[in-house]
Structures are given as structure tokens and as C-alpha cells.
Tab-separated table of C-alpha atoms (C1' of nucleotides) in Angstrom:
chain	number	residue	atom	x	y	z
E	1	MET	CA	74.294	30.098	-37.552
E	2	ALA	CA	75.900	31.380	-34.387
E	3	ASP	CA	79.516	32.402	-34.234
E	4	THR	CA	81.185	29.073	-34.887
E	5	ASP	CA	84.641	30.127	-33.749
E	6	ARG	CA	83.858	29.968	-30.087
E	7	PRO	CA	86.828	28.523	-28.175
E	8	MET	CA	86.653	24.833	-27.454
E	9	ARG	CA	85.304	23.827	-24.089
E	10	SER	CA	88.063	23.045	-21.632
E	11	ASP	CA	87.233	19.395	-21.099
E	12	ALA	CA	86.976	18.893	-24.838
E	13	ARG	CA	90.407	20.336	-25.410
E	14	ARG	CA	91.904	18.292	-22.620
E	15	ASN	CA	90.454	15.087	-24.009
E	16	ARG	CA	91.543	15.899	-27.515
E	17	GLU	CA	95.121	16.535	-26.516
E	18	LEU	CA	95.188	13.444	-24.371
E	19	LEU	CA	93.922	11.356	-27.261
E	20	VAL	CA	96.586	12.666	-29.590
E	21	ALA	CA	99.300	11.951	-27.073
E	22	VAL	CA	98.116	8.397	-26.486
E	23	ALA	CA	97.591	7.848	-30.202
E	24	ARG	CA	101.144	8.910	-30.896
E	25	ARG	CA	102.490	6.172	-28.658
E	26	HIS	CA	100.158	3.534	-29.997
E	27	LEU	CA	100.979	4.417	-33.587
E	28	ARG	CA	104.680	4.085	-32.887
E	29	LEU	CA	104.144	0.712	-31.292
E	30	HIS	CA	101.557	-0.900	-33.542
E	31	GLY	CA	101.445	1.087	-36.775
E	32	VAL	CA	98.510	2.825	-38.362
E	33	THR	CA	96.231	-0.185	-37.961
E	34	THR	CA	96.403	0.044	-34.198
E	35	SER	CA	93.098	-0.310	-32.364
E	36	LEU	CA	91.283	2.983	-31.968
E	37	GLU	CA	89.275	1.570	-29.105
E	38	ALA	CA	92.447	0.765	-27.241
E	39	ILE	CA	93.551	4.356	-27.626
E	40	ALA	CA	90.238	5.599	-26.266
E	41	ARG	CA	90.421	3.129	-23.388
E	42	GLU	CA	93.907	4.138	-22.397
E	43	ALA	CA	92.987	7.790	-22.651
E	44	GLY	CA	90.097	7.071	-20.309
E	45	VAL	CA	87.393	8.254	-22.676
E	46	GLY	CA	84.610	6.455	-24.473
E	47	PRO	CA	84.762	5.477	-28.136
E	48	GLY	CA	82.181	8.108	-28.920
E	49	THR	CA	84.489	10.846	-27.733
E	50	LEU	CA	87.295	9.639	-29.915
E	51	TYR	CA	85.122	9.432	-32.997
E	52	ARG	CA	83.643	12.853	-32.378
E	53	HIS	CA	87.062	14.481	-32.295
E	54	PHE	CA	88.455	12.379	-35.154
E	55	PRO	CA	85.742	11.090	-37.472
E	56	ASP	CA	88.058	8.544	-38.999
E	57	ARG	CA	91.454	6.989	-38.573
E	58	ASP	CA	93.128	9.257	-41.094
E	59	CYS	CA	92.066	12.364	-39.217
E	60	LEU	CA	93.716	11.097	-36.081
E	61	VAL	CA	96.869	10.095	-37.925
E	62	ALA	CA	96.977	13.453	-39.671
E	63	GLU	CA	96.778	15.248	-36.351
E	64	VAL	CA	99.611	13.193	-34.906
E	65	LEU	CA	101.617	13.772	-38.050
E	66	ARG	CA	101.509	17.534	-37.712
E	67	VAL	CA	104.166	17.363	-35.049
E	68	GLU	CA	106.460	15.086	-36.988
E	69	ASN	CA	106.042	17.406	-39.929
E	70	ASP	CA	107.756	20.128	-37.965
E	71	GLU	CA	110.709	17.843	-37.462
E	72	LEU	CA	110.822	17.105	-41.174
E	73	ARG	CA	110.810	20.775	-41.998
E	74	ALA	CA	113.682	21.328	-39.608
E	75	ALA	CA	115.605	18.517	-41.254
E	76	GLY	CA	115.051	20.163	-44.614
E	77	GLU	CA	116.480	23.431	-43.387
E	78	ARG	CA	119.446	21.706	-41.836
E	79	ILE	CA	120.180	19.920	-45.093
E	80	ALA	CA	119.901	23.089	-47.148
E	81	ARG	CA	122.435	24.663	-44.809
E	82	ASP	CA	124.900	21.888	-44.063
E	83	VAL	CA	124.913	19.420	-46.938
E	84	GLY	CA	126.772	19.966	-50.218
E	85	PRO	CA	124.794	20.227	-53.440
E	86	ALA	CA	125.908	16.818	-54.658
E	87	GLU	CA	124.381	14.903	-51.743
E	88	ARG	CA	121.576	17.238	-50.866
E	89	LEU	CA	118.864	15.395	-52.736
E	90	ASP	CA	119.973	12.037	-51.382
E	91	ALA	CA	119.957	13.366	-47.863
E	92	TRP	CA	116.542	14.933	-48.223
E	93	LEU	CA	114.978	11.830	-49.704
E	94	GLY	CA	116.459	9.848	-46.867
E	95	GLU	CA	114.646	12.116	-44.448
E	96	VAL	CA	111.403	11.761	-46.350
E	97	GLU	CA	111.772	8.019	-46.256
E	98	ARG	CA	112.395	8.052	-42.526
E	99	HIS	CA	109.453	10.329	-41.987
E	100	VAL	CA	107.095	8.138	-43.974
E	101	ALA	CA	108.443	5.075	-42.213
E	102	SER	CA	107.857	6.518	-38.767
E	103	TYR	CA	104.577	4.626	-38.412
E	104	ARG	CA	104.217	1.184	-39.880
E	105	GLY	CA	101.623	1.134	-42.626
E	106	LEU	CA	101.637	4.880	-43.115
E	107	SER	CA	103.139	4.746	-46.605
E	108	GLY	CA	99.955	3.479	-48.200
E	109	PRO	CA	97.605	6.208	-47.011
E	110	LEU	CA	100.249	8.842	-47.604
E	111	VAL	CA	100.788	7.851	-51.213
E	112	GLY	CA	97.043	7.814	-51.644
E	113	ALA	CA	96.956	11.421	-50.524
E	114	LEU	CA	99.888	12.528	-52.671
E	115	GLU	CA	97.935	13.723	-55.647
E	116	GLY	CA	95.290	16.015	-54.270
E	117	GLY	CA	92.446	14.984	-56.537
E	118	GLN	CA	90.088	15.524	-53.678
E	119	PRO	CA	91.510	16.702	-50.367
E	120	THR	CA	92.101	14.032	-47.753
E	121	PRO	CA	93.044	14.502	-44.121
E	122	LEU	CA	96.600	13.579	-44.994
E	123	GLY	CA	96.843	16.051	-47.845
E	124	PRO	CA	98.541	18.828	-45.884
E	125	ALA	CA	101.143	16.396	-44.646
E	126	CYS	CA	102.057	15.712	-48.266
E	127	GLU	CA	102.048	19.148	-49.777
E	128	GLU	CA	105.015	20.404	-47.887
E	129	MET	CA	106.954	17.245	-48.635
E	130	ILE	CA	106.302	17.704	-52.322
E	131	ALA	CA	107.164	21.375	-52.216
E	132	THR	CA	110.511	20.868	-50.549
E	133	THR	CA	111.352	17.964	-52.792
E	134	THR	CA	110.573	20.104	-55.808
E	135	ARG	CA	113.017	22.709	-54.562
E	136	PHE	CA	115.850	20.308	-53.895
E	137	LEU	CA	115.220	18.487	-57.150
E	138	ALA	CA	115.244	21.654	-59.256
E	139	GLU	CA	118.520	22.654	-57.635
E	140	SER	CA	120.052	19.288	-58.390
E	141	GLN	CA	118.827	19.334	-61.943
E	142	GLU	CA	120.289	22.768	-62.561
E	143	ALA	CA	123.549	21.590	-61.055
E	144	GLY	CA	123.550	18.680	-63.490
E	145	VAL	CA	123.309	16.106	-60.706
E	146	ALA	CA	119.799	14.805	-61.298
E	147	ARG	CA	118.307	13.712	-64.597
E	148	PRO	CA	115.892	16.278	-66.005
E	149	GLU	CA	113.048	13.847	-66.707
E	150	VAL	CA	112.617	12.994	-63.042
E	151	THR	CA	109.759	14.677	-61.174
E	152	ALA	CA	109.271	15.430	-57.515
E	153	HIS	CA	106.213	13.218	-57.403
E	154	ASP	CA	108.275	10.339	-58.705
E	155	LEU	CA	110.848	10.854	-56.013
E	156	VAL	CA	108.407	11.093	-53.150
E	157	GLY	CA	106.731	7.981	-54.499
E	158	CYS	CA	110.096	6.257	-54.475
E	159	ALA	CA	110.778	7.308	-50.914
E	160	ALA	CA	107.392	5.945	-49.898
E	161	MET	CA	108.122	2.658	-51.661
E	162	LEU	CA	111.392	2.359	-49.791
E	163	ALA	CA	109.696	3.125	-46.514
E	164	TRP	CA	107.157	0.453	-47.287
E	165	LEU	CA	109.760	-2.117	-48.235
E	166	GLY	CA	111.762	-1.357	-45.128
E	167	SER	CA	108.772	-2.065	-42.944
E	168	THR	CA	107.828	-5.434	-44.386
E	169	GLY	CA	109.915	-7.511	-42.058
E	170	PRO	CA	113.294	-8.165	-40.493
E	171	GLN	CA	115.254	-8.272	-43.721
E	172	GLY	CA	113.131	-5.571	-45.252
E	173	THR	CA	115.836	-3.154	-44.220
E	174	GLN	CA	118.450	-4.925	-46.289
E	175	GLN	CA	116.102	-5.202	-49.243
E	176	ALA	CA	115.476	-1.495	-48.970
E	177	ASP	CA	119.196	-0.765	-48.902
E	178	GLY	CA	119.641	-2.521	-52.219
E	179	ALA	CA	116.651	-0.838	-53.772
E	180	ARG	CA	117.734	2.577	-52.517
E	181	ASP	CA	121.085	2.132	-54.173
E	182	ILE	CA	119.464	1.278	-57.475
E	183	LEU	CA	117.101	4.214	-57.230
E	184	ARG	CA	119.940	6.629	-56.523
E	185	HIS	CA	121.740	5.473	-59.613
E	186	GLY	CA	118.451	5.892	-61.425
E	187	TYR	CA	117.648	9.490	-60.748
E	188	LYS	CA	121.152	10.825	-61.122
E	189	VAL	CA	122.945	11.815	-64.263
E	190	PRO	CA	125.324	8.949	-65.079
E	191	GLY	CA	129.029	9.474	-64.897
N	1	MET	CA	101.634	-43.674	-36.687
N	2	ALA	CA	99.595	-45.266	-39.418
N	3	ASP	CA	100.419	-44.799	-43.054
N	4	THR	CA	99.892	-41.086	-43.364
N	5	ASP	CA	99.803	-41.014	-47.142
N	6	ARG	CA	96.317	-42.372	-47.416
N	7	PRO	CA	94.413	-40.597	-50.197
N	8	MET	CA	92.181	-37.773	-49.103
N	9	ARG	CA	88.548	-38.593	-48.542
N	10	SER	CA	86.421	-37.647	-51.520
N	11	ASP	CA	84.262	-35.066	-49.775
N	12	ALA	CA	87.353	-33.472	-48.296
N	13	ARG	CA	88.962	-33.123	-51.689
N	14	ARG	CA	85.834	-31.710	-53.210
N	15	ASN	CA	85.506	-29.095	-50.510
N	16	ARG	CA	89.139	-28.193	-50.726
N	17	GLU	CA	89.026	-27.613	-54.444
N	18	LEU	CA	85.812	-25.682	-54.148
N	19	LEU	CA	87.345	-23.457	-51.508
N	20	VAL	CA	90.369	-22.718	-53.642
N	21	ALA	CA	88.194	-21.838	-56.619
N	22	VAL	CA	86.038	-19.486	-54.596
N	23	ALA	CA	89.056	-17.998	-52.848
N	24	ARG	CA	90.627	-17.243	-56.193
N	25	ARG	CA	87.694	-15.097	-57.201
N	26	HIS	CA	87.455	-13.357	-53.862
N	27	LEU	CA	91.160	-12.587	-53.835
N	28	ARG	CA	90.934	-11.038	-57.293
N	29	LEU	CA	88.020	-8.889	-56.202
N	30	HIS	CA	88.996	-7.834	-52.702
N	31	GLY	CA	92.705	-8.489	-52.290
N	32	VAL	CA	94.432	-10.651	-49.712
N	33	THR	CA	92.507	-9.149	-46.813
N	34	THR	CA	89.232	-10.513	-48.136
N	35	SER	CA	86.963	-12.138	-45.592
N	36	LEU	CA	87.703	-15.815	-45.098
N	37	GLU	CA	84.260	-16.367	-43.671
N	38	ALA	CA	82.705	-15.012	-46.846
N	39	ILE	CA	84.706	-17.514	-48.853
N	40	ALA	CA	83.528	-20.354	-46.660
N	41	ARG	CA	79.955	-19.122	-46.877
N	42	GLU	CA	79.981	-18.909	-50.633
N	43	ALA	CA	81.591	-22.313	-50.899
N	44	GLY	CA	78.783	-23.635	-48.740
N	45	VAL	CA	81.013	-24.957	-45.974
N	46	GLY	CA	81.458	-23.955	-42.362
N	47	PRO	CA	84.346	-21.845	-41.131
N	48	GLY	CA	85.762	-24.890	-39.392
N	49	THR	CA	86.205	-26.674	-42.680
N	50	LEU	CA	88.058	-23.789	-44.209
N	51	TYR	CA	90.416	-23.474	-41.253
N	52	ARG	CA	91.066	-27.186	-41.183
N	53	HIS	CA	92.196	-27.205	-44.804
N	54	PHE	CA	94.077	-23.925	-44.583
N	55	PRO	CA	95.222	-23.148	-41.050
N	56	ASP	CA	95.874	-19.537	-41.905
N	57	ARG	CA	95.333	-16.993	-44.593
N	58	ASP	CA	98.790	-17.415	-46.092
N	59	CYS	CA	98.238	-21.113	-46.649
N	60	LEU	CA	95.128	-20.391	-48.666
N	61	VAL	CA	96.818	-17.666	-50.664
N	62	ALA	CA	99.791	-19.894	-51.319
N	63	GLU	CA	97.550	-22.601	-52.680
N	64	VAL	CA	95.802	-20.184	-54.996
N	65	LEU	CA	99.143	-18.837	-56.093
N	66	ARG	CA	100.383	-22.194	-57.278
N	67	VAL	CA	98.311	-21.835	-60.418
N	68	GLU	CA	99.450	-18.326	-61.207
N	69	ASN	CA	102.976	-19.516	-60.732
N	70	ASP	CA	102.571	-21.744	-63.748
N	71	GLU	CA	101.611	-18.746	-65.809
N	72	LEU	CA	104.643	-16.863	-64.595
N	73	ARG	CA	106.899	-19.728	-65.537
N	74	ALA	CA	105.388	-19.790	-69.003
N	75	ALA	CA	105.978	-16.064	-69.337
N	76	GLY	CA	109.604	-16.595	-68.403
N	77	GLU	CA	110.063	-19.169	-71.092
N	78	ARG	CA	108.369	-16.994	-73.646
N	79	ILE	CA	110.655	-14.119	-72.790
N	80	ALA	CA	113.763	-16.252	-72.976
N	81	ARG	CA	112.669	-17.313	-76.439
N	82	ASP	CA	111.214	-14.172	-77.989
N	83	VAL	CA	112.778	-11.121	-76.349
N	84	GLY	CA	116.190	-9.773	-77.241
N	85	PRO	CA	118.942	-9.742	-74.607
N	86	ALA	CA	118.779	-5.986	-74.152
N	87	GLU	CA	115.149	-5.929	-73.017
N	88	ARG	CA	114.935	-9.361	-71.499
N	89	LEU	CA	115.470	-8.316	-67.904
N	90	ASP	CA	113.017	-5.431	-68.205
N	91	ALA	CA	110.397	-7.734	-69.657
N	92	TRP	CA	110.889	-10.342	-66.978
N	93	LEU	CA	110.712	-7.873	-64.136
N	94	GLY	CA	107.543	-6.510	-65.663
N	95	GLU	CA	106.077	-9.979	-65.469
N	96	VAL	CA	107.168	-10.382	-61.876
N	97	GLU	CA	105.590	-7.073	-61.031
N	98	ARG	CA	102.342	-8.062	-62.685
N	99	HIS	CA	102.376	-11.393	-60.930
N	100	VAL	CA	102.913	-9.855	-57.524
N	101	ALA	CA	100.246	-7.272	-58.258
N	102	SER	CA	97.667	-9.866	-59.204
N	103	TYR	CA	96.108	-9.701	-55.750
N	104	ARG	CA	95.940	-6.423	-53.889
N	105	GLY	CA	98.021	-6.563	-50.743
N	106	LEU	CA	100.009	-9.582	-51.795
N	107	SER	CA	103.304	-7.727	-52.107
N	108	GLY	CA	103.759	-7.441	-48.371
N	109	PRO	CA	103.485	-11.105	-47.456
N	110	LEU	CA	105.485	-12.074	-50.523
N	111	VAL	CA	108.400	-9.839	-49.636
N	112	GLY	CA	108.241	-11.194	-46.125
N	113	ALA	CA	108.701	-14.667	-47.530
N	114	LEU	CA	111.519	-13.728	-49.892
N	115	GLU	CA	114.408	-14.571	-47.634
N	116	GLY	CA	113.723	-18.029	-46.364
N	117	GLY	CA	114.917	-17.561	-42.813
N	118	GLN	CA	112.229	-19.920	-41.704
N	119	PRO	CA	109.970	-21.439	-44.321
N	120	THR	CA	106.605	-19.759	-44.757
N	121	PRO	CA	103.659	-20.960	-46.823
N	122	LEU	CA	104.564	-18.442	-49.492
N	123	GLY	CA	108.197	-19.511	-49.673
N	124	PRO	CA	107.826	-21.831	-52.658
N	125	ALA	CA	106.081	-19.104	-54.614
N	126	CYS	CA	109.185	-16.962	-54.173
N	127	GLU	CA	111.968	-19.401	-54.832
N	128	GLU	CA	111.215	-19.862	-58.467
N	129	MET	CA	110.861	-16.141	-58.976
N	130	ILE	CA	114.268	-15.590	-57.467
N	131	ALA	CA	115.820	-18.405	-59.454
N	132	THR	CA	114.584	-17.147	-62.801
N	133	THR	CA	115.516	-13.589	-61.954
N	134	THR	CA	118.995	-14.752	-61.067
N	135	ARG	CA	119.317	-16.363	-64.481
N	136	PHE	CA	118.131	-13.370	-66.450
N	137	LEU	CA	120.204	-11.016	-64.354
N	138	ALA	CA	123.412	-13.008	-64.792
N	139	GLU	CA	122.829	-13.034	-68.532
N	140	SER	CA	122.332	-9.291	-68.606
N	141	GLN	CA	125.372	-8.672	-66.482
N	142	GLU	CA	127.565	-10.797	-68.746
N	143	ALA	CA	126.159	-8.948	-71.727
N	144	GLY	CA	127.150	-5.676	-70.060
N	145	VAL	CA	123.569	-4.488	-69.825
N	146	ALA	CA	123.060	-4.629	-66.058
N	147	ARG	CA	125.380	-3.242	-63.399
N	148	PRO	CA	127.374	-5.975	-61.662
N	149	GLU	CA	126.576	-4.855	-58.104
N	150	VAL	CA	122.876	-5.496	-58.503
N	151	THR	CA	121.480	-8.705	-57.025
N	152	ALA	CA	118.416	-10.740	-57.897
N	153	HIS	CA	116.976	-10.157	-54.451
N	154	ASP	CA	117.249	-6.425	-54.998
N	155	LEU	CA	115.400	-6.683	-58.272
N	156	VAL	CA	112.587	-8.825	-56.972
N	157	GLY	CA	112.274	-6.434	-54.068
N	158	CYS	CA	112.024	-3.590	-56.558
N	159	ALA	CA	109.340	-5.364	-58.545
N	160	ALA	CA	107.390	-5.934	-55.350
N	161	MET	CA	107.731	-2.267	-54.427
N	162	LEU	CA	106.378	-1.261	-57.816
N	163	ALA	CA	103.505	-3.676	-57.495
N	164	TRP	CA	102.742	-2.203	-54.125
N	165	LEU	CA	102.894	1.371	-55.350
N	166	GLY	CA	100.711	0.539	-58.318
N	167	SER	CA	98.011	-0.816	-56.044
N	168	THR	CA	97.775	2.150	-53.680
N	169	GLY	CA	95.117	4.005	-55.571
N	170	PRO	CA	93.958	5.472	-58.839
N	171	GLN	CA	97.109	7.433	-59.588
N	172	GLY	CA	99.292	4.738	-58.131
N	173	THR	CA	99.727	3.450	-61.652
N	174	GLN	CA	101.234	6.712	-62.830
N	175	GLN	CA	103.446	6.931	-59.773
N	176	ALA	CA	104.623	3.436	-60.487
N	177	ASP	CA	105.406	4.329	-64.085
N	178	GLY	CA	107.711	7.077	-62.964
N	179	ALA	CA	109.379	4.915	-60.366
N	180	ARG	CA	109.825	2.056	-62.801
N	181	ASP	CA	111.600	4.350	-65.193
N	182	ILE	CA	113.982	5.490	-62.491
N	183	LEU	CA	114.638	1.942	-61.397
N	184	ARG	CA	115.406	0.809	-64.931
N	185	HIS	CA	117.961	3.549	-65.285
N	186	GLY	CA	119.302	2.435	-61.937
N	187	TYR	CA	120.061	-1.187	-62.550
N	188	LYS	CA	121.450	-0.737	-66.048
N	189	VAL	CA	124.939	0.165	-67.086
N	190	PRO	CA	124.825	3.850	-68.011
N	191	GLY	CA	125.407	4.928	-71.580
X	1	DA	C1'	72.487	30.824	-9.438
X	2	DG	C1'	70.415	28.942	-13.109
X	3	DG	C1'	69.623	27.886	-17.969
X	4	DT	C1'	71.587	26.487	-22.196
X	5	DT	C1'	74.286	23.883	-24.888
X	6	DA	C1'	78.331	21.479	-25.919
X	7	DC	C1'	80.281	17.482	-24.713
X	8	DC	C1'	80.738	12.959	-22.517
X	9	DG	C1'	80.735	7.899	-22.464
X	10	DG	C1'	78.784	3.605	-22.581
X	11	DA	C1'	75.522	0.405	-24.557
X	12	DG	C1'	74.759	-2.105	-28.500
X	13	DG	C1'	74.627	-3.730	-33.401
X	14	DC	C1'	77.613	-5.512	-36.866
X	15	DA	C1'	81.466	-8.090	-39.013
X	16	DG	C1'	85.448	-10.842	-38.931
X	17	DC	C1'	88.679	-14.246	-36.678
X	18	DC	C1'	89.293	-18.610	-34.906
X	19	DT	C1'	88.158	-22.963	-31.888
X	20	DC	C1'	85.798	-26.684	-30.116
X	21	DC	C1'	82.902	-30.535	-30.282
X	22	DG	C1'	78.698	-33.248	-31.357
X	23	DT	C1'	77.150	-35.257	-35.579
X	24	DG	C1'	77.406	-37.350	-39.982
X	25	DT	C1'	79.401	-40.030	-43.637
X	26	DA	C1'	82.925	-42.066	-46.816
X	27	DC	C1'	85.761	-45.975	-46.862
X	28	DG	C1'	88.121	-50.585	-46.052
X	29	DG	C1'	87.553	-54.897	-44.172
X	30	DT	C1'	84.740	-59.037	-43.707
F	1	DA	C1'	76.043	-56.272	-48.554
F	2	DC	C1'	77.007	-54.771	-44.206
F	3	DC	C1'	79.353	-52.658	-40.406
F	4	DG	C1'	82.656	-50.153	-37.518
F	5	DT	C1'	85.720	-46.635	-37.318
F	6	DA	C1'	88.201	-42.879	-38.228
F	7	DC	C1'	87.998	-38.863	-40.734
F	8	DA	C1'	85.725	-34.825	-41.975
F	9	DC	C1'	81.850	-31.563	-41.465
F	10	DG	C1'	79.711	-27.245	-39.914
F	11	DG	C1'	77.696	-24.399	-36.705
F	12	DA	C1'	77.653	-22.328	-32.169
F	13	DG	C1'	80.034	-19.175	-29.570
F	14	DG	C1'	83.787	-16.309	-27.490
F	15	DC	C1'	86.649	-12.651	-28.701
F	16	DT	C1'	88.096	-8.123	-30.715
F	17	DG	C1'	87.413	-4.122	-33.290
F	18	DC	C1'	84.468	-0.624	-35.810
F	19	DC	C1'	81.142	2.796	-35.485
F	20	DT	C1'	76.497	5.123	-33.939
F	21	DC	C1'	73.150	6.795	-31.112
F	22	DC	C1'	71.262	8.967	-27.139
F	23	DG	C1'	70.409	9.943	-22.138
F	24	DG	C1'	72.968	12.257	-18.890
F	25	DT	C1'	76.463	15.596	-17.196
F	26	DA	C1'	79.049	19.542	-16.517
F	27	DA	C1'	81.171	23.633	-18.533
F	28	DC	C1'	80.184	28.205	-19.772
F	29	DC	C1'	77.534	32.659	-20.074
F	30	DT	C1'	74.732	36.074	-18.040
DNA sequence: AGGTTACCGGAGGCAGCCTCCGTGTACGGT
DNA sequence: ACCGTACACGGAGGCTGCCTCCGGTAACCT
């Protein structure tokens, strides 16, 4: 076993970055079921190259998601700073929903990776979401805004559901608005 | 234009019924994305025959769903008869959720067909669900159990979301339990 | 400069979708 | 009972996408 941490060969790194960039666009346009071959084609590499860098679809998605994750973290910090305690949880969950909805069809895989029974490529993308939600939720519960029985997992699951519903068609957005309203009444302390 | 209501030829009817029966089993096992070719193969007919009877996947699913719809209707009547007004809506929505969850991946297409902008093959399967939900909801609202702002479309959307969440993996069921609890708190009058 | 090794990329096998068309057969009229 | 026709059958085949394997290429190290 030679030293495995040799730096990546230059052409490899170039191809990898190119693939991620192209994948990002394709995911935005066609959702997570977009054709991997098309991505390879547009990046000007063979299918083999794509599959070597990203053994399966989830690995590629996870890589693309790392960037978006930074944006989500920033949103979390902004909310902690600018939004009052009463609306903080709502605002945060809205961001989570938007994040999960960023690529059509992402909600399914993400929910699947939520509970880290065995680690999946998407696991890291979830952990931070859960962690931040736990923080905001605990705050809200101590402030008497959120019901104590609710858990962070529940809430992230709810956000994912909303993201899913919102992406099921033209009126999905309206459906999701109604459901979001019900959910907000549901996790808050009545009154 | 000859008389178009001539009875179907006997072999055609036989094949059609056979296809539906086989499709039913395959849908249960593999969800709505199951291979149509496999269904045709097992039914002993060519792909052409399948596509002639059911021009697209939704048409086949809709046909299979007609039977389950009868069961749902029966459940509705049972609930109206046996369940007290306080739990009636909960019980009904549970049935809707179970119905939508009967085939993995069905929730998406069903939600898409909920608002009948233009009629889809799955439209009829939705209308009755909406109608019954409207009835139970109105009852509950008059009884002061459900919040007046909630609509039947919202609730069916919620049931579909839960069905979706419950089918996303092993722990999806637990996730869905938590979300269902939140939703129930959300559509009821607090207190 | 030259050898080593990591990496490339395309060919190819497989499965699924859907269509088209030559063949076969159920049915209604005589 | 027979026949003609229109309806239905089913398989071949074109297309796309997934994924693997391997001969060749070029980057890197000395």
C-alpha cells in the first residue's frame, strides 16, 4: 500500500470539476433523474470517466449538494441573527424546504439518508440540517413557542414532504401552501 | 363513423382483464414504476397489445385503481357508521393515506391529478376521495373539531404527503408517524 | 528522456419504452 | 355452414439510458 494521499492528477481534477459543474446545471433543469450519460457527453468525457469519479448517482448529487449546503448554512446564520424568536423556526424550516426542493426528486433520497443507519453519500448533507434544526427547535421549545413532543427529525421530514408536494406539478405549490399552514399550526403551542 | 359501441371482441376482453390482473400484482410488488414489458410478458401478450389497451402507464394504473376505489368507498361508509364524530376525520384521512400508499410511487401521479385542470386518467380516482373528504371535513368543522380555514384539498394533499413519506424507506414509517401527529394537531381546533 | 502508473473514453451488453405492420382470428351476415 | 372483413395480436426493431471492461494515452517522477 503506497501513500494513497498523492494529489490527484491534473487532468483527473479538471474532468471532475467539469463534471460537477455540468451536473449542477442538468440537475437544476431535469431533477435528480437526469441522464448521467448526457452529463458526461456535455462535459466531453466518456461514461467510464463519470462513473469512475462518481460510482453512483447519489455520489454525484452529494458532491453538487456540498455547495448548496454552504448557502443553507449561511441562511441559518442570517436567521439566527436577524429573525425574532417567534418566527425563527418557521423561517429556518422554510429554508430547509427550499434547499430540499432545489432539485426535483431530491426529497426522496434525502429522506432516505436522514437516519444514518448505514452511511450513504447523502448523509453529510443531512447531518448539518438536523443539527441546526435541533438547535432552533430547542430554542423555540424553551421559549414556549413549539410543542415539546416535536422532534427535529419530524420537522425535517415535514420540510421534505412539503418540498416533495411542491414539486409534483403546477398546483403543487398551492397544495404545499395549505399543508405548510396546517403543519405550522401543528408544531406550535396553541394560543 | 359506424356504431362505436359494439361489444369488445372476446379475445380482446380476455387479454385486457388478464393484463389488469397481472398489473395489479406487479404494482403491489414493484410500485408504479414497474416494467410494463414484464407485465405483458407474464400475461403472455406482446407489448403492442398492452399499449393498445392502455396507451400509457397512468391508464393502466387508473384501471387497476378502480377496484381499490371500491374498498375505499366501503371504508368511508364504515367510518360514517361506526366512528364517533371526534375521530371520524382522522380515521378517514388514515384510510386515504393507506389507499394512496397502496402502490409505491402512486402519490406523485395522484397529487398531479388532484386539481382537474385538464382531465387525466387518474382524475376519477381523485374526485371521489375529494368529495368524501369534503363531507367529513364539513361535519367536523360544524362540530367545532376542525379549524374552519382548512380545505379538503389541503387534507388530501397532506394524506398524499404522508403516504409518500411512509414509502421512502425503512424508517419512513416512523417519520410519517411523527408528521401525522403534527398534522393532526394542525388541522384541529386547539384545546 | 524514459518508465510507470493513473487515468481516459469508447465499445458493447443489458433493460425498458414505444411503434409499426404483417398475420391471424373472432364475428355478423348470408 | 361458410365467408369476408374488420378488429386485434404480437414480435421485430429503433431509441435511450445504465453500467463495465479494457486497450490506449498522457501525466508525473526521477
